[in-house]
JSON list of C-alpha atoms in Angstrom, two decimals:
[
{"chain": "E", "resi": 1475, "resn": "UNK", "atom": "CA", "xyz": [14.69, -7.65, 32.93]},
{"chain": "E", "resi": 1476, "resn": "UNK", "atom": "CA", "xyz": [14.22, -10.60, 30.74]},
{"chain": "E", "resi": 1477, "resn": "UNK", "atom": "CA", "xyz": [16.22, -13.84, 30.31]},
{"chain": "E", "resi": 1478, "resn": "UNK", "atom": "CA", "xyz": [16.09, -15.95, 27.60]},
{"chain": "E", "resi": 1479, "resn": "UNK", "atom": "CA", "xyz": [13.63, -18.95, 27.83]},
{"chain": "E", "resi": 1480, "resn": "UNK", "atom": "CA", "xyz": [12.93, -22.14, 26.61]},
{"chain": "E", "resi": 1481, "resn": "UNK", "atom": "CA", "xyz": [10.00, -23.09, 24.89]},
{"chain": "E", "resi": 1482, "resn": "UNK", "atom": "CA", "xyz": [9.31, -26.56, 23.00]},
{"chain": "E", "resi": 1483, "resn": "UNK", "atom": "CA", "xyz": [7.03, -25.80, 19.18]},
{"chain": "E", "resi": 1484, "resn": "UNK", "atom": "CA", "xyz": [3.76, -26.66, 19.07]},
{"chain": "E", "resi": 1485, "resn": "UNK", "atom": "CA", "xyz": [4.54, -28.75, 15.70]},
{"chain": "E", "resi": 1486, "resn": "UNK", "atom": "CA", "xyz": [8.11, -29.85, 15.55]},
{"chain": "E", "resi": 1487, "resn": "UNK", "atom": "CA", "xyz": [8.22, -30.40, 19.17]},
{"chain": "E", "resi": 1488, "resn": "UNK", "atom": "CA", "xyz": [11.65, -28.55, 19.25]},
{"chain": "E", "resi": 1489, "resn": "UNK", "atom": "CA", "xyz": [13.41, -26.55, 22.01]},
{"chain": "E", "resi": 1490, "resn": "UNK", "atom": "CA", "xyz": [13.45, -23.23, 20.22]},
{"chain": "E", "resi": 1491, "resn": "UNK", "atom": "CA", "xyz": [15.19, -19.83, 22.69]},
{"chain": "E", "resi": 1492, "resn": "UNK", "atom": "CA", "xyz": [12.96, -17.15, 23.51]},
{"chain": "E", "resi": 1493, "resn": "UNK", "atom": "CA", "xyz": [15.43, -15.12, 23.50]},
{"chain": "E", "resi": 1494, "resn": "UNK", "atom": "CA", "xyz": [15.51, -11.98, 26.26]},
{"chain": "E", "resi": 1495, "resn": "UNK", "atom": "CA", "xyz": [15.73, -9.13, 22.98]},
{"chain": "E", "resi": 1496, "resn": "UNK", "atom": "CA", "xyz": [12.64, -10.97, 21.59]},
{"chain": "E", "resi": 1497, "resn": "UNK", "atom": "CA", "xyz": [10.84, -10.65, 25.30]},
{"chain": "E", "resi": 1498, "resn": "UNK", "atom": "CA", "xyz": [11.22, -7.10, 25.00]},
{"chain": "E", "resi": 1499, "resn": "UNK", "atom": "CA", "xyz": [9.90, -6.25, 21.63]},
{"chain": "E", "resi": 1500, "resn": "UNK", "atom": "CA", "xyz": [7.03, -7.76, 22.49]},
{"chain": "E", "resi": 1501, "resn": "UNK", "atom": "CA", "xyz": [6.23, -5.78, 25.36]},
{"chain": "E", "resi": 1502, "resn": "UNK", "atom": "CA", "xyz": [6.85, -2.72, 23.59]},
{"chain": "E", "resi": 1503, "resn": "UNK", "atom": "CA", "xyz": [4.25, -3.98, 20.73]},
{"chain": "E", "resi": 1504, "resn": "UNK", "atom": "CA", "xyz": [1.80, -5.46, 23.68]},
{"chain": "E", "resi": 1505, "resn": "UNK", "atom": "CA", "xyz": [1.85, -8.70, 22.81]},
{"chain": "E", "resi": 1506, "resn": "UNK", "atom": "CA", "xyz": [0.62, -10.51, 26.23]},
{"chain": "E", "resi": 1507, "resn": "UNK", "atom": "CA", "xyz": [1.14, -14.10, 24.78]},
{"chain": "E", "resi": 1508, "resn": "UNK", "atom": "CA", "xyz": [4.98, -16.16, 24.04]},
{"chain": "E", "resi": 1509, "resn": "UNK", "atom": "CA", "xyz": [5.01, -17.01, 20.38]},
{"chain": "E", "resi": 1510, "resn": "UNK", "atom": "CA", "xyz": [4.10, -21.24, 20.75]},
{"chain": "E", "resi": 1511, "resn": "UNK", "atom": "CA", "xyz": [5.95, -22.09, 17.43]},
{"chain": "E", "resi": 1512, "resn": "UNK", "atom": "CA", "xyz": [9.80, -22.45, 16.90]},
{"chain": "E", "resi": 1513, "resn": "UNK", "atom": "CA", "xyz": [11.48, -19.53, 13.25]},
{"chain": "E", "resi": 1514, "resn": "UNK", "atom": "CA", "xyz": [11.07, -22.43, 10.81]},
{"chain": "E", "resi": 1515, "resn": "UNK", "atom": "CA", "xyz": [7.44, -23.81, 12.11]},
{"chain": "E", "resi": 1516, "resn": "UNK", "atom": "CA", "xyz": [6.32, -20.30, 11.73]},
{"chain": "E", "resi": 1517, "resn": "UNK", "atom": "CA", "xyz": [7.55, -19.71, 8.27]},
{"chain": "E", "resi": 1518, "resn": "UNK", "atom": "CA", "xyz": [5.65, -22.65, 6.80]},
{"chain": "E", "resi": 1519, "resn": "UNK", "atom": "CA", "xyz": [3.04, -22.06, 8.05]},
{"chain": "E", "resi": 1520, "resn": "UNK", "atom": "CA", "xyz": [2.84, -17.94, 7.55]},
{"chain": "E", "resi": 1521, "resn": "UNK", "atom": "CA", "xyz": [3.76, -19.29, 3.51]},
{"chain": "E", "resi": 1522, "resn": "UNK", "atom": "CA", "xyz": [1.17, -22.08, 3.12]},
{"chain": "E", "resi": 1523, "resn": "UNK", "atom": "CA", "xyz": [-1.28, -19.40, 3.58]},
{"chain": "E", "resi": 1524, "resn": "UNK", "atom": "CA", "xyz": [-0.45, -17.81, 0.59]},
{"chain": "E", "resi": 1525, "resn": "UNK", "atom": "CA", "xyz": [-1.24, -18.58, -3.51]},
{"chain": "E", "resi": 1526, "resn": "UNK", "atom": "CA", "xyz": [1.76, -19.76, -5.14]},
{"chain": "E", "resi": 1527, "resn": "UNK", "atom": "CA", "xyz": [3.29, -16.61, -6.84]},
{"chain": "E", "resi": 1528, "resn": "UNK", "atom": "CA", "xyz": [3.04, -16.54, -10.76]},
{"chain": "E", "resi": 1529, "resn": "UNK", "atom": "CA", "xyz": [6.02, -15.34, -12.91]},
{"chain": "E", "resi": 1530, "resn": "UNK", "atom": "CA", "xyz": [5.99, -13.69, -16.37]},
{"chain": "E", "resi": 1531, "resn": "UNK", "atom": "CA", "xyz": [8.80, -14.11, -18.69]},
{"chain": "E", "resi": 1532, "resn": "UNK", "atom": "CA", "xyz": [9.46, -11.24, -21.13]},
{"chain": "E", "resi": 1533, "resn": "UNK", "atom": "CA", "xyz": [13.04, -9.96, -22.02]},
{"chain": "E", "resi": 1534, "resn": "UNK", "atom": "CA", "xyz": [15.36, -7.33, -20.83]},
{"chain": "E", "resi": 1535, "resn": "UNK", "atom": "CA", "xyz": [14.79, -3.92, -22.63]},
{"chain": "E", "resi": 1536, "resn": "UNK", "atom": "CA", "xyz": [18.47, -3.28, -21.66]},
{"chain": "E", "resi": 1537, "resn": "UNK", "atom": "CA", "xyz": [20.68, -6.75, -22.35]},
{"chain": "E", "resi": 1538, "resn": "UNK", "atom": "CA", "xyz": [18.14, -9.16, -24.32]},
{"chain": "E", "resi": 1539, "resn": "UNK", "atom": "CA", "xyz": [18.08, -11.39, -21.71]},
{"chain": "E", "resi": 1540, "resn": "UNK", "atom": "CA", "xyz": [14.94, -13.88, -20.22]},
{"chain": "E", "resi": 1541, "resn": "UNK", "atom": "CA", "xyz": [13.63, -11.69, -17.98]},
{"chain": "E", "resi": 1542, "resn": "UNK", "atom": "CA", "xyz": [10.90, -13.32, -14.40]},
{"chain": "E", "resi": 1543, "resn": "UNK", "atom": "CA", "xyz": [8.36, -10.89, -13.51]},
{"chain": "E", "resi": 1544, "resn": "UNK", "atom": "CA", "xyz": [5.91, -10.98, -11.41]},
{"chain": "E", "resi": 1545, "resn": "UNK", "atom": "CA", "xyz": [3.69, -9.45, -12.96]},
{"chain": "E", "resi": 1546, "resn": "UNK", "atom": "CA", "xyz": [1.75, -8.85, -17.24]},
{"chain": "E", "resi": 1547, "resn": "UNK", "atom": "CA", "xyz": [4.18, -6.60, -18.98]},
{"chain": "E", "resi": 1548, "resn": "UNK", "atom": "CA", "xyz": [2.51, -4.69, -21.07]},
{"chain": "E", "resi": 1549, "resn": "UNK", "atom": "CA", "xyz": [4.55, -3.85, -24.52]},
{"chain": "E", "resi": 1550, "resn": "UNK", "atom": "CA", "xyz": [4.19, -0.12, -23.98]},
{"chain": "E", "resi": 1551, "resn": "UNK", "atom": "CA", "xyz": [6.57, -0.48, -20.71]},
{"chain": "E", "resi": 1552, "resn": "UNK", "atom": "CA", "xyz": [10.24, -1.41, -20.70]},
{"chain": "E", "resi": 1553, "resn": "UNK", "atom": "CA", "xyz": [10.77, -4.98, -18.55]},
{"chain": "E", "resi": 1554, "resn": "UNK", "atom": "CA", "xyz": [14.08, -5.38, -17.15]},
{"chain": "E", "resi": 1555, "resn": "UNK", "atom": "CA", "xyz": [15.99, -9.00, -15.48]},
{"chain": "E", "resi": 1556, "resn": "UNK", "atom": "CA", "xyz": [16.93, -8.47, -11.95]},
{"chain": "E", "resi": 1557, "resn": "UNK", "atom": "CA", "xyz": [20.23, -7.67, -12.84]},
{"chain": "E", "resi": 1558, "resn": "UNK", "atom": "CA", "xyz": [19.76, -4.52, -15.14]},
{"chain": "E", "resi": 1559, "resn": "UNK", "atom": "CA", "xyz": [17.20, -3.57, -12.51]},
{"chain": "E", "resi": 1560, "resn": "UNK", "atom": "CA", "xyz": [19.33, -3.29, -9.97]},
{"chain": "E", "resi": 1561, "resn": "UNK", "atom": "CA", "xyz": [22.26, -1.61, -11.61]},
{"chain": "E", "resi": 1562, "resn": "UNK", "atom": "CA", "xyz": [19.86, 1.19, -12.75]},
{"chain": "E", "resi": 1563, "resn": "UNK", "atom": "CA", "xyz": [18.15, 1.03, -9.14]},
{"chain": "E", "resi": 1564, "resn": "UNK", "atom": "CA", "xyz": [22.11, 1.84, -8.37]},
{"chain": "E", "resi": 1565, "resn": "UNK", "atom": "CA", "xyz": [22.85, 4.50, -10.45]},
{"chain": "E", "resi": 1566, "resn": "UNK", "atom": "CA", "xyz": [19.90, 6.67, -8.85]}
]
């Protein structure tokens, strides 16, 4: 029913494919307009409106290494680096 379409991005002018699968997805969701921007331009536009995330430095409670976390650490709760946190998640 759907066929791949070639569309020109309105931001960068590059051609991109609006695949049959994407068209079906749009139809299922009730979207009536085709995309006007390529994936990279959509991502740039989406990320430009978000404020930069602030990271805090803490000491990992498991290995003692540096942990960069997106929240202000509290002294009453342990903080883990991404590697130790992943190991703990894998145990569950």
